[in-house]
Amino acid sequence: MTTNMPFALQALARHYYEARRQVLAQAGITTTPWYRLTASERAVAEAEAQIVQEACRRAAEEQQAFDALPQRAAGPTAAERPLLAVEGKSAGSAAA
């Protein structure tokens, strides 16, 4: 499959899809492994990754705007907030 999509987005799509597949497997739902997806199924996964990437960009932009406010509400800074743990992993674990 030929595409002009940046490699980073393709990698995000693969990792997101496989992480999603593992979560679904824990719920007893079996899905097709990444390497067995059809071209159209991969295109859907890549579109979902693009949505995730855009959501992350918007969240970062929103956080920057919030951090720039002169009177922030009392609370922990971004560096002080605890990371959310993924079920079965500690907050500091690297993703597989």
mmCIF file with all atom_site columns, C-alpha atoms in Angstrom:
data_model
loop_
_atom_site.group_PDB
_atom_site.id
_atom_site.type_symbol
_atom_site.label_atom_id
_atom_site.label_alt_id
_atom_site.label_comp_id
_atom_site.label_asym_id
_atom_site.label_entity_id
_atom_site.label_seq_id
_atom_site.pdbx_PDB_ins_code
_atom_site.Cartn_x
_atom_site.Cartn_y
_atom_site.Cartn_z
_atom_site.occupancy
_atom_site.B_iso_or_equiv
_atom_site.pdbx_formal_charge
_atom_site.auth_seq_id
_atom_site.auth_comp_id
_atom_site.auth_asym_id
_atom_site.auth_atom_id
_atom_site.pdbx_PDB_model_num
ATOM 1  C CA . MET A 1 1  ? 0.000   0.000   0.000  1.00 0.00 ? 1  MET A CA 1
ATOM 2  C CA . THR A 1 2  ? 1.480   3.339   -1.046 1.00 0.00 ? 2  THR A CA 1
ATOM 3  C CA . THR A 1 3  ? 0.687   6.418   0.994  1.00 0.00 ? 3  THR A CA 1
ATOM 4  C CA . ASN A 1 4  ? 2.045   9.895   1.557  1.00 0.00 ? 4  ASN A CA 1
ATOM 5  C CA . MET A 1 5  ? 1.050   9.729   5.227  1.00 0.00 ? 5  MET A CA 1
ATOM 6  C CA . PRO A 1 6  ? 3.887   10.556  7.648  1.00 0.00 ? 6  PRO A CA 1
ATOM 7  C CA . PHE A 1 7  ? 5.512   7.515   9.198  1.00 0.00 ? 7  PHE A CA 1
ATOM 8  C CA . ALA A 1 8  ? 4.740   8.785   12.680 1.00 0.00 ? 8  ALA A CA 1
ATOM 9  C CA . LEU A 1 9  ? 1.009   8.604   11.987 1.00 0.00 ? 9  LEU A CA 1
ATOM 10 C CA . GLN A 1 10 ? 1.283   5.075   10.616 1.00 0.00 ? 10 GLN A CA 1
ATOM 11 C CA . ALA A 1 11 ? 3.213   4.023   13.722 1.00 0.00 ? 11 ALA A CA 1
ATOM 12 C CA . LEU A 1 12 ? 0.602   5.681   15.935 1.00 0.00 ? 12 LEU A CA 1
ATOM 13 C CA . ALA A 1 13 ? -2.145  3.859   14.045 1.00 0.00 ? 13 ALA A CA 1
ATOM 14 C CA . ARG A 1 14 ? -0.438  0.487   14.535 1.00 0.00 ? 14 ARG A CA 1
ATOM 15 C CA . HIS A 1 15 ? 0.284   1.019   18.228 1.00 0.00 ? 15 HIS A CA 1
ATOM 16 C CA . TYR A 1 16 ? -3.185  2.437   18.927 1.00 0.00 ? 16 TYR A CA 1
ATOM 17 C CA . TYR A 1 17 ? -4.835  -0.456  17.087 1.00 0.00 ? 17 TYR A CA 1
ATOM 18 C CA . GLU A 1 18 ? -2.771  -3.084  18.909 1.00 0.00 ? 18 GLU A CA 1
ATOM 19 C CA . ALA A 1 19 ? -3.344  -1.439  22.315 1.00 0.00 ? 19 ALA A CA 1
ATOM 20 C CA . ARG A 1 20 ? -7.083  -1.321  21.530 1.00 0.00 ? 20 ARG A CA 1
ATOM 21 C CA . ARG A 1 21 ? -6.964  -4.972  20.465 1.00 0.00 ? 21 ARG A CA 1
ATOM 22 C CA . GLN A 1 22 ? -5.317  -5.951  23.774 1.00 0.00 ? 22 GLN A CA 1
ATOM 23 C CA . VAL A 1 23 ? -7.934  -4.060  25.809 1.00 0.00 ? 23 VAL A CA 1
ATOM 24 C CA . LEU A 1 24 ? -10.719 -5.730  23.837 1.00 0.00 ? 24 LEU A CA 1
ATOM 25 C CA . ALA A 1 25 ? -9.066  -9.133  24.341 1.00 0.00 ? 25 ALA A CA 1
ATOM 26 C CA . GLN A 1 26 ? -9.168  -8.579  28.104 1.00 0.00 ? 26 GLN A CA 1
ATOM 27 C CA . ALA A 1 27 ? -12.927 -8.085  27.708 1.00 0.00 ? 27 ALA A CA 1
ATOM 28 C CA . GLY A 1 28 ? -13.160 -11.341 25.746 1.00 0.00 ? 28 GLY A CA 1
ATOM 29 C CA . ILE A 1 29 ? -13.488 -9.723  22.314 1.00 0.00 ? 29 ILE A CA 1
ATOM 30 C CA . THR A 1 30 ? -11.194 -11.095 19.616 1.00 0.00 ? 30 THR A CA 1
ATOM 31 C CA . THR A 1 31 ? -10.089 -8.799  16.802 1.00 0.00 ? 31 THR A CA 1
ATOM 32 C CA . THR A 1 32 ? -7.773  -9.206  13.821 1.00 0.00 ? 32 THR A CA 1
ATOM 33 C CA . PRO A 1 33 ? -4.056  -8.559  14.410 1.00 0.00 ? 33 PRO A CA 1
ATOM 34 C CA . TRP A 1 34 ? -2.620  -5.487  12.653 1.00 0.00 ? 34 TRP A CA 1
ATOM 35 C CA . TYR A 1 35 ? -0.555  -7.508  10.184 1.00 0.00 ? 35 TYR A CA 1
ATOM 36 C CA . ARG A 1 36 ? -3.692  -9.299  8.937  1.00 0.00 ? 36 ARG A CA 1
ATOM 37 C CA . LEU A 1 37 ? -5.837  -6.205  8.307  1.00 0.00 ? 37 LEU A CA 1
ATOM 38 C CA . THR A 1 38 ? -7.040  -5.483  4.798  1.00 0.00 ? 38 THR A CA 1
ATOM 39 C CA . ALA A 1 39 ? -6.062  -2.201  3.142  1.00 0.00 ? 39 ALA A CA 1
ATOM 40 C CA . SER A 1 40 ? -9.480  -0.711  3.914  1.00 0.00 ? 40 SER A CA 1
ATOM 41 C CA . GLU A 1 41 ? -9.307  -1.834  7.564  1.00 0.00 ? 41 GLU A CA 1
ATOM 42 C CA . ARG A 1 42 ? -5.862  -0.244  7.895  1.00 0.00 ? 42 ARG A CA 1
ATOM 43 C CA . ALA A 1 43 ? -7.205  2.956   6.353  1.00 0.00 ? 43 ALA A CA 1
ATOM 44 C CA . VAL A 1 44 ? -9.876  3.058   9.076  1.00 0.00 ? 44 VAL A CA 1
ATOM 45 C CA . ALA A 1 45 ? -7.237  2.477   11.792 1.00 0.00 ? 45 ALA A CA 1
ATOM 46 C CA . GLU A 1 46 ? -5.068  5.239   10.295 1.00 0.00 ? 46 GLU A CA 1
ATOM 47 C CA . ALA A 1 47 ? -8.049  7.618   10.244 1.00 0.00 ? 47 ALA A CA 1
ATOM 48 C CA . GLU A 1 48 ? -8.707  6.816   13.919 1.00 0.00 ? 48 GLU A CA 1
ATOM 49 C CA . ALA A 1 49 ? -5.040  7.514   14.714 1.00 0.00 ? 49 ALA A CA 1
ATOM 50 C CA . GLN A 1 50 ? -5.339  10.863  12.956 1.00 0.00 ? 50 GLN A CA 1
ATOM 51 C CA . ILE A 1 51 ? -8.337  11.655  15.169 1.00 0.00 ? 51 ILE A CA 1
ATOM 52 C CA . VAL A 1 52 ? -6.344  10.700  18.284 1.00 0.00 ? 52 VAL A CA 1
ATOM 53 C CA . GLN A 1 53 ? -3.424  12.836  17.099 1.00 0.00 ? 53 GLN A CA 1
ATOM 54 C CA . GLU A 1 54 ? -5.731  15.821  16.508 1.00 0.00 ? 54 GLU A CA 1
ATOM 55 C CA . ALA A 1 55 ? -7.371  15.358  19.922 1.00 0.00 ? 55 ALA A CA 1
ATOM 56 C CA . CYS A 1 56 ? -3.920  15.361  21.566 1.00 0.00 ? 56 CYS A CA 1
ATOM 57 C CA . ARG A 1 57 ? -2.957  18.517  19.663 1.00 0.00 ? 57 ARG A CA 1
ATOM 58 C CA . ARG A 1 58 ? -6.145  20.264  20.778 1.00 0.00 ? 58 ARG A CA 1
ATOM 59 C CA . ALA A 1 59 ? -5.683  19.154  24.382 1.00 0.00 ? 59 ALA A CA 1
ATOM 60 C CA . ALA A 1 60 ? -2.113  20.478  24.391 1.00 0.00 ? 60 ALA A CA 1
ATOM 61 C CA . GLU A 1 61 ? -3.266  23.765  22.873 1.00 0.00 ? 61 GLU A CA 1
ATOM 62 C CA . GLU A 1 62 ? -6.000  24.053  25.495 1.00 0.00 ? 62 GLU A CA 1
ATOM 63 C CA . GLN A 1 63 ? -3.536  23.298  28.303 1.00 0.00 ? 63 GLN A CA 1
ATOM 64 C CA . GLN A 1 64 ? -1.150  25.971  27.007 1.00 0.00 ? 64 GLN A CA 1
ATOM 65 C CA . ALA A 1 65 ? -3.974  28.513  26.965 1.00 0.00 ? 65 ALA A CA 1
ATOM 66 C CA . PHE A 1 66 ? -5.008  27.500  30.484 1.00 0.00 ? 66 PHE A CA 1
ATOM 67 C CA . ASP A 1 67 ? -1.431  27.711  31.757 1.00 0.00 ? 67 ASP A CA 1
ATOM 68 C CA . ALA A 1 68 ? -1.135  31.223  30.281 1.00 0.00 ? 68 ALA A CA 1
ATOM 69 C CA . LEU A 1 69 ? -4.055  32.554  32.346 1.00 0.00 ? 69 LEU A CA 1
ATOM 70 C CA . PRO A 1 70 ? -2.876  35.097  34.926 1.00 0.00 ? 70 PRO A CA 1
ATOM 71 C CA . GLN A 1 71 ? -4.992  33.726  37.777 1.00 0.00 ? 71 GLN A CA 1
ATOM 72 C CA . ARG A 1 72 ? -4.969  29.972  37.620 1.00 0.00 ? 72 ARG A CA 1
ATOM 73 C CA . ALA A 1 73 ? -7.136  28.138  40.098 1.00 0.00 ? 73 ALA A CA 1
ATOM 74 C CA . ALA A 1 74 ? -5.171  26.684  42.981 1.00 0.00 ? 74 ALA A CA 1
ATOM 75 C CA . GLY A 1 75 ? -4.177  23.177  42.067 1.00 0.00 ? 75 GLY A CA 1
ATOM 76 C CA . PRO A 1 76 ? -1.283  21.056  40.903 1.00 0.00 ? 76 PRO A CA 1
ATOM 77 C CA . THR A 1 77 ? 0.723   22.103  37.865 1.00 0.00 ? 77 THR A CA 1
ATOM 78 C CA . ALA A 1 78 ? 0.955   19.801  34.856 1.00 0.00 ? 78 ALA A CA 1
ATOM 79 C CA . ALA A 1 79 ? 4.280   18.477  36.195 1.00 0.00 ? 79 ALA A CA 1
ATOM 80 C CA . GLU A 1 80 ? 2.749   17.810  39.622 1.00 0.00 ? 80 GLU A CA 1
ATOM 81 C CA . ARG A 1 81 ? -0.361  15.956  38.395 1.00 0.00 ? 81 ARG A CA 1
ATOM 82 C CA . PRO A 1 82 ? -0.116  12.179  38.704 1.00 0.00 ? 82 PRO A CA 1
ATOM 83 C CA . LEU A 1 83 ? -0.078  10.118  35.508 1.00 0.00 ? 83 LEU A CA 1
ATOM 84 C CA . LEU A 1 84 ? -3.090  7.917   34.886 1.00 0.00 ? 84 LEU A CA 1
ATOM 85 C CA . ALA A 1 85 ? -2.243  4.260   35.200 1.00 0.00 ? 85 ALA A CA 1
ATOM 86 C CA . VAL A 1 86 ? -3.286  1.764   32.543 1.00 0.00 ? 86 VAL A CA 1
ATOM 87 C CA . GLU A 1 87 ? -4.987  -1.245  34.061 1.00 0.00 ? 87 GLU A CA 1
ATOM 88 C CA . GLY A 1 88 ? -2.342  -3.808  34.928 1.00 0.00 ? 88 GLY A CA 1
ATOM 89 C CA . LYS A 1 89 ? 0.539   -1.320  34.670 1.00 0.00 ? 89 LYS A CA 1
ATOM 90 C CA . SER A 1 90 ? 1.923   1.246   37.023 1.00 0.00 ? 90 SER A CA 1
ATOM 91 C CA . ALA A 1 91 ? 1.787   4.926   36.023 1.00 0.00 ? 91 ALA A CA 1
ATOM 92 C CA . GLY A 1 92 ? 5.527   4.996   35.330 1.00 0.00 ? 92 GLY A CA 1
ATOM 93 C CA . SER A 1 93 ? 5.640   1.855   33.131 1.00 0.00 ? 93 SER A CA 1
ATOM 94 C CA . ALA A 1 94 ? 6.567   2.157   29.504 1.00 0.00 ? 94 ALA A CA 1
ATOM 95 C CA . ALA A 1 95 ? 3.935   1.026   27.023 1.00 0.00 ? 95 ALA A CA 1
ATOM 96 C CA . ALA A 1 96 ? 4.599   -2.337  25.395 1.00 0.00 ? 96 ALA A CA 1
#
